[in-house]
Short mmCIF file of C-alpha atoms and ligand atoms in Angstrom, two decimals:
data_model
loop_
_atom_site.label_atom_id
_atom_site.label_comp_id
_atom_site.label_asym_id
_atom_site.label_seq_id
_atom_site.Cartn_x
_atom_site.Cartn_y
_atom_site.Cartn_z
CA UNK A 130 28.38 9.14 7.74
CA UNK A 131 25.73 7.89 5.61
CA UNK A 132 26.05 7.54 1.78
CA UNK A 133 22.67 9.42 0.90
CA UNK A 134 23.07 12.61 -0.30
CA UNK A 135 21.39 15.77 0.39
CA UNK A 136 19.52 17.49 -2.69
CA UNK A 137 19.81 21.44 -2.96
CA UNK A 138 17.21 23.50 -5.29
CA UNK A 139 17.75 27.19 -5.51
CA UNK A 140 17.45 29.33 -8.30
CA UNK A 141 20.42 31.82 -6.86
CA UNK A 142 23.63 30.04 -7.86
CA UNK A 143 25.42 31.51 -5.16
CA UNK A 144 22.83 29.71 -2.35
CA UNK A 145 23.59 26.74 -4.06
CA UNK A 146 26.97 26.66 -3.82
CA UNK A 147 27.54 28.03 -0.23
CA UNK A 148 25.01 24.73 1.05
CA UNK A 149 26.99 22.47 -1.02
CA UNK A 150 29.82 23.65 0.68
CA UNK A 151 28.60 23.62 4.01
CA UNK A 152 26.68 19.88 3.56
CA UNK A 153 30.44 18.89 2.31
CA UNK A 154 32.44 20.16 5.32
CA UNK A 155 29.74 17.58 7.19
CA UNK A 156 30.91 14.86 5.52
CA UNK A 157 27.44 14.70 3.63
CA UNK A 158 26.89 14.51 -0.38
CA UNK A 159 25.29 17.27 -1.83
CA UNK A 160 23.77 17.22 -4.96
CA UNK A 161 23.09 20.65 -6.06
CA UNK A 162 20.51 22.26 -8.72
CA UNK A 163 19.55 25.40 -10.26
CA UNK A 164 16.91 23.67 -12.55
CA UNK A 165 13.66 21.76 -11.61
CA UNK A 166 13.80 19.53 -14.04
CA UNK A 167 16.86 18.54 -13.52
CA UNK A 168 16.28 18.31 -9.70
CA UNK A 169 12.71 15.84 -10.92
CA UNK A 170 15.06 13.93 -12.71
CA UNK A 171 17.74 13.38 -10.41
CA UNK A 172 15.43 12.87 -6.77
CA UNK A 173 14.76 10.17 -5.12
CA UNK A 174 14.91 8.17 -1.91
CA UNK A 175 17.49 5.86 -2.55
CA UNK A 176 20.14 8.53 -2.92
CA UNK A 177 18.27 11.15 -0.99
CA UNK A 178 17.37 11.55 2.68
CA UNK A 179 17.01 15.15 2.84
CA UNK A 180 16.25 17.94 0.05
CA UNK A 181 16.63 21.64 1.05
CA UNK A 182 14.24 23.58 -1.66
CA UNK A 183 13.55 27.44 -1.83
CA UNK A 184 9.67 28.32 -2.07
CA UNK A 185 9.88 30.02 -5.19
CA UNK A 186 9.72 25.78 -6.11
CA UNK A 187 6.79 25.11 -3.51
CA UNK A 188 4.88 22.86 -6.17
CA UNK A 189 8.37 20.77 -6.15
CA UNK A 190 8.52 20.49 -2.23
CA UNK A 191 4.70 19.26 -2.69
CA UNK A 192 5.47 16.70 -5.22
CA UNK A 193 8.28 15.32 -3.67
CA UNK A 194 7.03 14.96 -0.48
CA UNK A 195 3.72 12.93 -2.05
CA UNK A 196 6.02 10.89 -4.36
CA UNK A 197 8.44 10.23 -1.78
CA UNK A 198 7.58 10.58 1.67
CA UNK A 199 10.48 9.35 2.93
CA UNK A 200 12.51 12.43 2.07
CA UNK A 201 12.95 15.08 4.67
CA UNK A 202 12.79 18.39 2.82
CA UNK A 203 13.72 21.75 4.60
CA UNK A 204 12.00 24.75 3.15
CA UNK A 205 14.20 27.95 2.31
CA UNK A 206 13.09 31.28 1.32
CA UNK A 207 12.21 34.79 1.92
CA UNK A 208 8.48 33.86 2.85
CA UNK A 209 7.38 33.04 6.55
CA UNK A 210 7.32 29.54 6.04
CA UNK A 211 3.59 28.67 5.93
CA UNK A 212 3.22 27.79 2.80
CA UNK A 213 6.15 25.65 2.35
CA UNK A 214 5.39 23.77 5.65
CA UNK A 215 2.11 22.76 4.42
CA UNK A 216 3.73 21.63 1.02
CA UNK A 217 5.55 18.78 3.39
CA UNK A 218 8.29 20.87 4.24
CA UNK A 219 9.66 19.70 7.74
CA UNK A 220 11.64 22.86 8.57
CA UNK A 221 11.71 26.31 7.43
CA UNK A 222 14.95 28.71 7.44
CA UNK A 223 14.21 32.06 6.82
CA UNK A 224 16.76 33.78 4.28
CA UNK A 225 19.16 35.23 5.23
CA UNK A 226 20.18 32.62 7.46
CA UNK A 227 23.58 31.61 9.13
CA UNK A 228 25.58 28.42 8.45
CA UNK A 229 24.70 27.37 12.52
CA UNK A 230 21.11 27.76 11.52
CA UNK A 231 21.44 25.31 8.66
CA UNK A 232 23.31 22.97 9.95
CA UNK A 233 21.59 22.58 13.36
CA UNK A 234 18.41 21.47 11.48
CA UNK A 235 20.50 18.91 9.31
CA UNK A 236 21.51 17.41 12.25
CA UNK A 237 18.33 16.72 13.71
CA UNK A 238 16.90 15.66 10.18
CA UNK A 239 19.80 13.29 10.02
CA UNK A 240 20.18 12.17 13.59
CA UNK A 241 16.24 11.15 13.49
CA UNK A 242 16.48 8.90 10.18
CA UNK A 243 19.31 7.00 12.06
CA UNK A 244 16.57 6.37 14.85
CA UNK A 245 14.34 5.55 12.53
CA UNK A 246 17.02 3.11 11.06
CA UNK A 247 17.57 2.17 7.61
CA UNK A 248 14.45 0.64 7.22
CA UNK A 249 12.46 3.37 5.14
CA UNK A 250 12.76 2.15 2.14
CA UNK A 251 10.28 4.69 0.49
CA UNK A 252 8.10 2.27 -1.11
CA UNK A 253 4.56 3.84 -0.90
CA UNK A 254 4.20 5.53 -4.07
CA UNK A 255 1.58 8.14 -4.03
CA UNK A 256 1.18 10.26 -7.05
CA UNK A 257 -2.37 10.81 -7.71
CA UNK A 258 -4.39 13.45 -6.05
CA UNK A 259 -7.04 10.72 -4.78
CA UNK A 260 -3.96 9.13 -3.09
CA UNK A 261 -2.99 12.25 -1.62
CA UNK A 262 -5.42 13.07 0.18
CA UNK A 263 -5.01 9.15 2.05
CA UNK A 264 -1.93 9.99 2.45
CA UNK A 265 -3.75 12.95 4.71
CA UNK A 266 -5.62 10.92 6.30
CA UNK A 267 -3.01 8.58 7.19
CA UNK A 268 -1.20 11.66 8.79
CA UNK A 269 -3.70 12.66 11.09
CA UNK A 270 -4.81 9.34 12.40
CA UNK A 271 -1.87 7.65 12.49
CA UNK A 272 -0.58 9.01 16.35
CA UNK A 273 -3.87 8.13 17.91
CA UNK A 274 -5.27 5.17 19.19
CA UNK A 275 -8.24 5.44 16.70
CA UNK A 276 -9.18 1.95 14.75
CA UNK A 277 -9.02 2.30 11.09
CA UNK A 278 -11.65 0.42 8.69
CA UNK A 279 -9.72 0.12 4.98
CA UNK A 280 -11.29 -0.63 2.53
CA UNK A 281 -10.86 -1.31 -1.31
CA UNK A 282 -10.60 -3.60 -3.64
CA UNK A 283 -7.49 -6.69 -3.82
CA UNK A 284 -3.85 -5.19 -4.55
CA UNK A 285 -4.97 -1.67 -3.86
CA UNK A 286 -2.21 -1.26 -1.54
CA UNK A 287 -4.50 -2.02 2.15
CA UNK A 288 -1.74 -3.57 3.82
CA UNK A 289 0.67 -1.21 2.43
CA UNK A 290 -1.56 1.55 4.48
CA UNK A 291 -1.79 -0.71 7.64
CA UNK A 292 2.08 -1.06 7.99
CA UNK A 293 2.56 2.80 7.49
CA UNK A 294 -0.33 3.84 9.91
CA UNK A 295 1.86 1.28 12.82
CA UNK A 296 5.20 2.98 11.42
CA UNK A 297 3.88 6.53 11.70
CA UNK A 298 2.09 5.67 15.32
CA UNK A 299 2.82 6.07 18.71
CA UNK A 300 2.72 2.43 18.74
CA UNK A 301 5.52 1.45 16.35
CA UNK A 302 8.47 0.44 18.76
CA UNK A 303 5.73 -2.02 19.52
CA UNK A 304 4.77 -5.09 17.61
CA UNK A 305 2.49 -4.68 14.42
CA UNK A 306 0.57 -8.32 14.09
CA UNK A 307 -1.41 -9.46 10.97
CA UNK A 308 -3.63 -12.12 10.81
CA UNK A 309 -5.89 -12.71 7.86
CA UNK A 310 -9.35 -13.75 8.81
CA UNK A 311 -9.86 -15.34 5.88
CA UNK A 312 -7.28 -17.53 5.54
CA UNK A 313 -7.78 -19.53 8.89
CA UNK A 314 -10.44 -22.28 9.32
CA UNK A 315 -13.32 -20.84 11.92
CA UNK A 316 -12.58 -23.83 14.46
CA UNK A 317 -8.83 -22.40 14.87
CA UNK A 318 -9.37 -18.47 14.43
CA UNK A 319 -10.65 -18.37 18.63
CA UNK A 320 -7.21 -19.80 19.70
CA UNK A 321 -5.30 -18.31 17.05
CA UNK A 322 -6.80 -14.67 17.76
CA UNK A 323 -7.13 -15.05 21.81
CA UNK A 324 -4.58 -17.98 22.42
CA UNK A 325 -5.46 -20.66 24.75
CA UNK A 326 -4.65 -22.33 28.25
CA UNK A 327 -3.04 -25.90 28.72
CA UNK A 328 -5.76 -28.69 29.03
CA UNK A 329 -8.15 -26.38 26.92
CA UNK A 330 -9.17 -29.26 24.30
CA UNK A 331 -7.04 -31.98 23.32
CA UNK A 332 -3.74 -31.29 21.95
CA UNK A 333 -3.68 -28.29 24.13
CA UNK A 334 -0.56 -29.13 26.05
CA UNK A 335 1.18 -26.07 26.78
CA UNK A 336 -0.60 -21.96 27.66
CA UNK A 337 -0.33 -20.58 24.31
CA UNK A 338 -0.47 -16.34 23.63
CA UNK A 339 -3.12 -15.51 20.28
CA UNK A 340 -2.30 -12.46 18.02
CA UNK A 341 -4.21 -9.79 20.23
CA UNK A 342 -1.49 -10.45 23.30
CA UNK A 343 1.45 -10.49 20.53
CA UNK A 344 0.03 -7.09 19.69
CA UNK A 345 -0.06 -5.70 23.29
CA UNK A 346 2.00 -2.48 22.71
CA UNK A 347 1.41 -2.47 19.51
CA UNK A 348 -0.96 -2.50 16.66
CA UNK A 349 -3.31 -5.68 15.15
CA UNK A 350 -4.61 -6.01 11.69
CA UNK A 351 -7.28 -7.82 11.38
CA UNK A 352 -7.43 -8.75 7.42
CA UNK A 353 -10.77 -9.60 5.51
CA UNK A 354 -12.16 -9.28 8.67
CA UNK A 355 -15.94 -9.45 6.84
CA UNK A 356 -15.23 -12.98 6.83
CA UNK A 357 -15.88 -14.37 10.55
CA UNK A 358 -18.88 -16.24 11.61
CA UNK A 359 -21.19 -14.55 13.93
CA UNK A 360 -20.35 -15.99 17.30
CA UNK A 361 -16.59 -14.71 16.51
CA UNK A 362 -18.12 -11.33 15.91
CA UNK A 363 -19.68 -11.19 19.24
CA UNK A 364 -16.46 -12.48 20.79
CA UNK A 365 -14.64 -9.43 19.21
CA UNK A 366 -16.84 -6.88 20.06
CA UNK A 367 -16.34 -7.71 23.61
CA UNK A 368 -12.97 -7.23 22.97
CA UNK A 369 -12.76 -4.29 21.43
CA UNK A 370 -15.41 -2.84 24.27
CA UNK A 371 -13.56 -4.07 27.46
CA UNK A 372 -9.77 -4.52 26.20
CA UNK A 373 -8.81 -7.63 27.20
CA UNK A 374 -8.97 -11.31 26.43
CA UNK A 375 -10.06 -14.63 27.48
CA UNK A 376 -7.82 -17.35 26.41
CA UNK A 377 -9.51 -20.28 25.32
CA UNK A 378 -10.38 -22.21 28.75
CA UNK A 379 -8.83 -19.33 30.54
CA UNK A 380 -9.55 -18.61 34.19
CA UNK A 381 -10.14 -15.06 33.88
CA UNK A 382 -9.29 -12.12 31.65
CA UNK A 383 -6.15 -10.56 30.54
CA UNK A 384 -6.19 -6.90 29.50
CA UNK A 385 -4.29 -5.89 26.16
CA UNK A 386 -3.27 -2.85 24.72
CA UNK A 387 -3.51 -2.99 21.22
CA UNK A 388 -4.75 -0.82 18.16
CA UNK A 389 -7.32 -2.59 15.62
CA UNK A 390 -6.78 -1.88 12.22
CA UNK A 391 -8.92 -3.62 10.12
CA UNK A 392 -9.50 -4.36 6.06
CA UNK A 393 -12.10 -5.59 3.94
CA UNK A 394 -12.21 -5.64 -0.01
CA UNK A 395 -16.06 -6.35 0.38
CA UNK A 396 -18.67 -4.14 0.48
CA UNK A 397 -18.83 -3.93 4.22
CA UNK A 398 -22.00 -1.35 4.54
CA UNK A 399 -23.84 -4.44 2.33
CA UNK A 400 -23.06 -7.34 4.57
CA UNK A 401 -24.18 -4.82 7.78
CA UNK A 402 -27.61 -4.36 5.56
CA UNK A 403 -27.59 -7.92 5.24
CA UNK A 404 -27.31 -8.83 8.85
CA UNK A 405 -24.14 -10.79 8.15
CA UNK A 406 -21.94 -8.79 10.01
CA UNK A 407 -23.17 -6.90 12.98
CA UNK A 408 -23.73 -3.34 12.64
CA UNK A 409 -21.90 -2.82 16.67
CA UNK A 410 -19.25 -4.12 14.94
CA UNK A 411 -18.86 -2.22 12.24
CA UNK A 412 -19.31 1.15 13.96
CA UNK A 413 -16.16 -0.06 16.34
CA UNK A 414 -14.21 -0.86 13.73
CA UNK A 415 -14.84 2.07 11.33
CA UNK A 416 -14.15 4.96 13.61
CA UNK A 417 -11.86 6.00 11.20
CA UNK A 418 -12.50 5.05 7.32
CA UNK A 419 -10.46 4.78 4.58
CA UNK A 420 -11.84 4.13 1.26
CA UNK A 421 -9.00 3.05 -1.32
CA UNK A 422 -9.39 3.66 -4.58
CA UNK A 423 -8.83 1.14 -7.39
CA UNK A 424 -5.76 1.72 -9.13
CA UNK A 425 -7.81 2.89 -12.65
CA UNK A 426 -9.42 5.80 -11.09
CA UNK A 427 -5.94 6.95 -9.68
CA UNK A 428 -4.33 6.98 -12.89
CA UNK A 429 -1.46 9.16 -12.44
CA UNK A 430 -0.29 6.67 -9.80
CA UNK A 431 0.53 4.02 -12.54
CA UNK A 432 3.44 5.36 -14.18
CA UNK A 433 5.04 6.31 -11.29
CA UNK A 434 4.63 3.11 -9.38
CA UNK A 435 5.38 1.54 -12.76
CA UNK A 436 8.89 3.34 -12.30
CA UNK A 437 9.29 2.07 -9.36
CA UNK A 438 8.56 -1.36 -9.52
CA UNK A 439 11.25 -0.90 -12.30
CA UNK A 440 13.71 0.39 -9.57
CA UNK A 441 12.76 -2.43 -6.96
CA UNK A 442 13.32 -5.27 -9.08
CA UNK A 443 16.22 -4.06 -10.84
CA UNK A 444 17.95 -3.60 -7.63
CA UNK A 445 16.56 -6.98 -6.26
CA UNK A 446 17.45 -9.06 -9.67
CA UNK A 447 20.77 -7.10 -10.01
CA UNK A 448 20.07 -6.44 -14.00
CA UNK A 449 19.92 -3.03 -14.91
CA UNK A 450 16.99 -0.39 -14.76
CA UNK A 451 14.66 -0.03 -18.19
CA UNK A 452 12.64 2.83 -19.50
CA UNK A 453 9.23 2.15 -20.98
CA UNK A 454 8.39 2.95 -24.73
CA UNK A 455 5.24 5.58 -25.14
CA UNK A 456 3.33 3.02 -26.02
CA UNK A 457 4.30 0.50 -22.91
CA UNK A 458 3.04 3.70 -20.97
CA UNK A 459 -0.21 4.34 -23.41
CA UNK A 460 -1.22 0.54 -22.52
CA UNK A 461 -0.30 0.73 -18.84
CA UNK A 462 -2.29 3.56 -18.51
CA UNK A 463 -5.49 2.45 -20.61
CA UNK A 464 -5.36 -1.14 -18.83
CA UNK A 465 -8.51 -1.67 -16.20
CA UNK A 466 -6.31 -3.24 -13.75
CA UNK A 467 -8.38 -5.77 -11.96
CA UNK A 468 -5.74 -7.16 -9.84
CA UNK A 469 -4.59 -3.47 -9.00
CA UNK A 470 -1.29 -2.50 -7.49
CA UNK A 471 -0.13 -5.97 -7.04
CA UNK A 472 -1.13 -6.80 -10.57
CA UNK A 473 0.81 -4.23 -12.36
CA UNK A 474 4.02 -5.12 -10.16
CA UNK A 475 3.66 -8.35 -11.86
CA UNK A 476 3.11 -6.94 -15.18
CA UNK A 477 6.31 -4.44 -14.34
CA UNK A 478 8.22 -7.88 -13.15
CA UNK A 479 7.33 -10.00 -16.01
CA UNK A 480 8.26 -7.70 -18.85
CA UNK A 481 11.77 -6.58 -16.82
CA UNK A 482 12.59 -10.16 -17.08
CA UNK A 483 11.18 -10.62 -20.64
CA UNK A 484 12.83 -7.79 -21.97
CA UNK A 485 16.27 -7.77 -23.54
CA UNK A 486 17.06 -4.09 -24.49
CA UNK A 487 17.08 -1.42 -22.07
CA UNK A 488 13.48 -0.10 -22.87
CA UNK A 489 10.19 -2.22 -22.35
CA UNK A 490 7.47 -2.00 -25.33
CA UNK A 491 4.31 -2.77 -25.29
CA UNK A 492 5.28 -6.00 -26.78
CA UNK A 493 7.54 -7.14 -23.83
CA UNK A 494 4.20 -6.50 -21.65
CA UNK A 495 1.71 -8.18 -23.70
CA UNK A 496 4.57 -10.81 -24.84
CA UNK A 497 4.42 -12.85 -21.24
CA UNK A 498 2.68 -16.37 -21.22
CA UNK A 499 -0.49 -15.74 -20.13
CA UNK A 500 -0.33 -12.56 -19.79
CA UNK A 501 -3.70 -10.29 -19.24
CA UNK A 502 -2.62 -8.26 -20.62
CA UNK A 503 -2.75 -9.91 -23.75
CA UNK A 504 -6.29 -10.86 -23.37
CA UNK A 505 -6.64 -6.57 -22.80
CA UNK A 506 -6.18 -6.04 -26.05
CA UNK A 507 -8.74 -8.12 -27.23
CA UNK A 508 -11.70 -5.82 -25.04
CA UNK A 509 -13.59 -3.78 -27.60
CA UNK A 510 -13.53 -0.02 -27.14
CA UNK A 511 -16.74 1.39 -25.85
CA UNK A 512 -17.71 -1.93 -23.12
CA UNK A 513 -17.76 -1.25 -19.54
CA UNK A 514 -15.23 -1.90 -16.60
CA UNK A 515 -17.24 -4.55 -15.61
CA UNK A 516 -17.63 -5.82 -18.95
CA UNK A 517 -14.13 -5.72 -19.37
CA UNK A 518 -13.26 -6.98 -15.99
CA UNK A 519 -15.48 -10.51 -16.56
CA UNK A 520 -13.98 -11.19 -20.03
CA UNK A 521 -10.35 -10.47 -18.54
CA UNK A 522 -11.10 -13.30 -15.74
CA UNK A 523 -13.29 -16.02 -17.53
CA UNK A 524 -10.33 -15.73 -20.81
CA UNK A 525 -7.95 -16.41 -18.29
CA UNK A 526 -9.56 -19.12 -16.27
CA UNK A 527 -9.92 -20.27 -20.07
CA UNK A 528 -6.02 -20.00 -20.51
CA UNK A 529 -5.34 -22.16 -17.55
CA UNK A 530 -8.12 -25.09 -18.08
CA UNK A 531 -10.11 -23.65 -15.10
CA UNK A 532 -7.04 -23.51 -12.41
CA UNK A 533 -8.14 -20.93 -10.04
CA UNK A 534 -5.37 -20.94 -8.16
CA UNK A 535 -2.91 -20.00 -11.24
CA UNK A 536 -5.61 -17.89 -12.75
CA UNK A 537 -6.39 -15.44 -9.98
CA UNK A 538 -2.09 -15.57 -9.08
CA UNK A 539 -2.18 -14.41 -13.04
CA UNK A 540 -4.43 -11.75 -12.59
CA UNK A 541 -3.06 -10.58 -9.31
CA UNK A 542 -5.64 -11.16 -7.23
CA UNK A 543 -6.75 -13.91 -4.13
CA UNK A 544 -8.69 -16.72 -4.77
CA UNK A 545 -11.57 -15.72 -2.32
CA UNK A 546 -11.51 -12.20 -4.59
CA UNK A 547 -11.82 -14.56 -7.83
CA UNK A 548 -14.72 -16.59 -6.26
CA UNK A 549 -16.67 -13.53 -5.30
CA UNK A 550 -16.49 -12.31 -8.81
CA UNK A 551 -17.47 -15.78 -10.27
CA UNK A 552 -20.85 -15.43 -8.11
CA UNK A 553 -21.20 -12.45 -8.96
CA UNK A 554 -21.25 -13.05 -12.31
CA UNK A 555 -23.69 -16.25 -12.14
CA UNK A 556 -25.65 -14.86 -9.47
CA UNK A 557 -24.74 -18.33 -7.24
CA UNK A 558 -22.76 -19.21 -4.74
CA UNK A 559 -22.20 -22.70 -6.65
CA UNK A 560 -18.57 -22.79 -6.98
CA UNK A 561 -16.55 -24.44 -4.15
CA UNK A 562 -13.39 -23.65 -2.76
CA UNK A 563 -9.61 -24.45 -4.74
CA UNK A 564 -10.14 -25.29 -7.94
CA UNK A 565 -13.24 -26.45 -9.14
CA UNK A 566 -13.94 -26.42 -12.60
CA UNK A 567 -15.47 -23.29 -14.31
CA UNK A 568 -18.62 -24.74 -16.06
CA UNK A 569 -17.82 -24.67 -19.74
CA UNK A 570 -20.67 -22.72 -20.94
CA UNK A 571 -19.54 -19.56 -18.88
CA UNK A 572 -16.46 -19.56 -20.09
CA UNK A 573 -18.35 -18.27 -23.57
CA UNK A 574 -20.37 -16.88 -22.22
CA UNK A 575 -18.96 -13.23 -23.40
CA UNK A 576 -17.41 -14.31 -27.00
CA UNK A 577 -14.55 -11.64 -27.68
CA UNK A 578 -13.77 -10.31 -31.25
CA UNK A 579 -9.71 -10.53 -31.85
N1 ATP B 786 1.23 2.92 -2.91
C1 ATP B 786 2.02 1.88 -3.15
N2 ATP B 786 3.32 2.04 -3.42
C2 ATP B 786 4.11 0.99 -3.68
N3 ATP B 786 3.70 -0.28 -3.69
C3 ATP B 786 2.41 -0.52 -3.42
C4 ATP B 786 1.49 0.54 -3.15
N4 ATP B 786 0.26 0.00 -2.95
C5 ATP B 786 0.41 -1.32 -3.09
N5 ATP B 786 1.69 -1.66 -3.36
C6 ATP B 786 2.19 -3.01 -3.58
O1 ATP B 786 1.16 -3.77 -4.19
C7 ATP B 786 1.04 -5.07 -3.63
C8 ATP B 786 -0.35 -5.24 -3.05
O2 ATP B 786 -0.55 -4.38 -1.93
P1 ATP B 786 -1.30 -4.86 -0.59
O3 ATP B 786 -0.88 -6.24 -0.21
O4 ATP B 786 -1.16 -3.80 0.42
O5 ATP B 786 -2.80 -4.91 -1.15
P2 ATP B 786 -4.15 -5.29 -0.40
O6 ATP B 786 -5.10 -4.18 -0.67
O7 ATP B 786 -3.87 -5.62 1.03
O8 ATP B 786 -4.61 -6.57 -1.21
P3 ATP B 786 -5.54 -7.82 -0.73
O9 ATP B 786 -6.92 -7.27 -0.57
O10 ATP B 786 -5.46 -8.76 -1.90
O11 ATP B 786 -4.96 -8.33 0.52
C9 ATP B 786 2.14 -5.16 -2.59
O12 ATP B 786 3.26 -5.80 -3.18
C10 ATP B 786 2.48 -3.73 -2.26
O13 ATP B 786 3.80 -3.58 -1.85
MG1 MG B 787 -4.06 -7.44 2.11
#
């Protein structure tokens, strides 16, 4: 049987006890409680595949389904269900209700996470409302064939939302294929995306498949996809319009079956004003949108995720698991976070290591080389996001003599994001790719008090 355990929350002791009993004769752990808190403290989806929670706790079977989704929870009460089941419950047993009953729907709970496999590892954190109702979204549109547009800014968790849409689909015994539009030079992208016959150009000595034919079955994310030249854009749209594919120096066409997610951390609405990216385009993409929010206006994610960062490297690094001081939680939670989700795993990884005790303070955060969030704590109450935003990334270009490639890895962000907010800032598109230098007098150009 498997080692997770089941969770029990009842107020009536007596409940309690006769499911512990019952989970136990099924060779399953229970872990029973008469106390929410205690239950809070005790969940989650390492140690838990299934909680069984009575409705007078409905706000508990909400939270734990948006904290961790990968929990099955079974609603129990006297109630007709309705409520619980729109909590996140995924069954409802009406009380009183017979052992048989119980157990039946165990089974199935059970016997569908082994499908599923042990993969679910529960790591999409959702705690804030704003990421709830994603979560919603992701729901609904995961099981049809519907492209997805998501957008947000770098480290907001995109991908994260990409690979659960695939998981949650139709689609997911098929393959789910990435490629990042950004990241490939424009004279390889064609083959790379639609593959190419033998004799094609030179070096083209064997047929080769592209990423929409890996993704026949299955489900193709097309990263930064803003970022392809205009003949590439017509070449999709075809695609997208007729289903299939012509190989590069291809006889004829070869249909695919694939779903198109695609993400962009621009502003893609501003490059269709523009005329840089056709608006046909855009309207097949973005049947579906998804707007991410940046992870300081979804503050009651951070301290969550922050815990479970904690969790994830703990187990990966084998050291043991560290609570955070009130102020290591006052500064994660008053930090901008430029860089995001990706920037405060760093932040969480850096100061794990750092640390010595058990417990991470503030200093153990702001103590890492380099750290921004040492340069945070320079910004002056009262300036802007943006404000605060350009003095966090010019001070630590500044750190690094200019390195952008260390400087936006620092702030947990991509180099193209870093680049985009260097123009931005000088209002030119004068800075080349890698690392160019940052011209001196921008670097003080926004003199900070310490
Ligand atoms: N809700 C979440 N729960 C847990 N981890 C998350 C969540 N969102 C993001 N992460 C983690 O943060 C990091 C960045 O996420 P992801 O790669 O999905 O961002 P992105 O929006 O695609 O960024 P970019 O635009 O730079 O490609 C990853 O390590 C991811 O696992
Ligand atoms: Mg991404």
């Amino acid at each position: 049987m498997s080692s997770m355990g089941i969770a029990i929350l009842d107020q009536d002791k007596a409940t309690v006890n006769i499911l512990a009993e019952l989970i136990a004769d099924m060779g399953e752990t229970p872990s029973p409680f008469i106390d929410k808190d205690k239950f809070l403290e005790a969940i989650n989806p390492r140690s838990h595949s299934i909680a069984i929670i009575c409705d007078d706790f409905v706000d508990v079977i909400e939270g734990t389904k948006q904290v961790y989704d990968a929990i099955e929870i079974v609603g129990i009460g006297t109630a007709d269900g309705a409520e619980s089941l729109k909590a996140g419950a995924a069954h409802y047993l009406k009380k009183p209700f017979r052992a048989e009953e119980i157990r039946r729907v165990l089974e199935v709970l059970l016997s569908s996470r082994q499908r599923k496999g042990a993969k679910d590892n529960g790591s999409f954190v959702v705690a804030d409302p704003a990421m709830g109702r994603i979560v919603e979204i992701i729901r609904k549109v995961a099981p049809t064939q519907a492209p997805v547009l998501i957008q947000g800014e770098s480290g907001t968790g995109k991908e994260v939302i990409a690979r659960n849409i695939h998981a949650l689909s139709k689609r997911r015994g098929g393959s789910y294929i990435g490629i990042n539009l950004a990241a490939i030079p424009e004279t390889l992208l064609e083959s790379e995306l639609f593959g190419y016959e033998k004799g094609a150009f030179t070096g083209a000595y064997a047929n080769r498949i592209g990423r929409f034919e890996q993704a026949d079955n299955g489900t193709i994310l097309l990263d930064e996809v803003t970022e392809i030249s205009q003949g590439l854009q017509a070449k999709l749209l075809r695609v997208l319009q007729e289903r299939q594919i012509d190989r590069v120096g291809g006889k004829s066409p070869i249909k695919v079956d694939f779903r198109v997610i695609s993400t962009t951390n621009r502003d893609i609405e501003e490059e269709v004003r523009s005329g840089r990216f056709r608006q046909d385009l855009y309207f097949r993409l973005n049947v579906i949108p998804i707007k991410v929010p940046p992870l300081r206006s979804r503050r009651d994610d951070i301290l969550p995720m922050a815990l479970h960062f904690i969790k994830k490297i703990a187990l990966r690094e084998d050291i043991q698991e560290k609570t955070l001081t009130r102020e290591a939680k006052d500064a994660l939670l008053n930090y901008p976070w430029p860089g995001n989700v990706r920037e405060l795993e760093n932040v969480i990884e850096r100061s794990m290591i750092l640390s010595e005790g058990n417990a991470i303070s503030v200093e153990h955060i702001d103590q890492a080389p380099d750290s921004p969030m040492t340069v945070r704590t320079a910004s002056s109450v009262g300036s802007t996001i943006h404000d605060m935003e350009k003095s966090l990334i010019l001070q630590t270009l500044n750190s690094v003599d200019n390195n952008r490639t260390r400087a936006a890895s620092l702030l947990g962000i991509s180099i193209r994001t870093l680049r985009n907010k260097l123009n931005e800032y000088t209002g030119n598109g004068q800075f080349s790719d890698g690392d160019g230098a940052y011209p001196a007098s921008e670097t003080t150009a926004e003199p900070m008090e310490t």
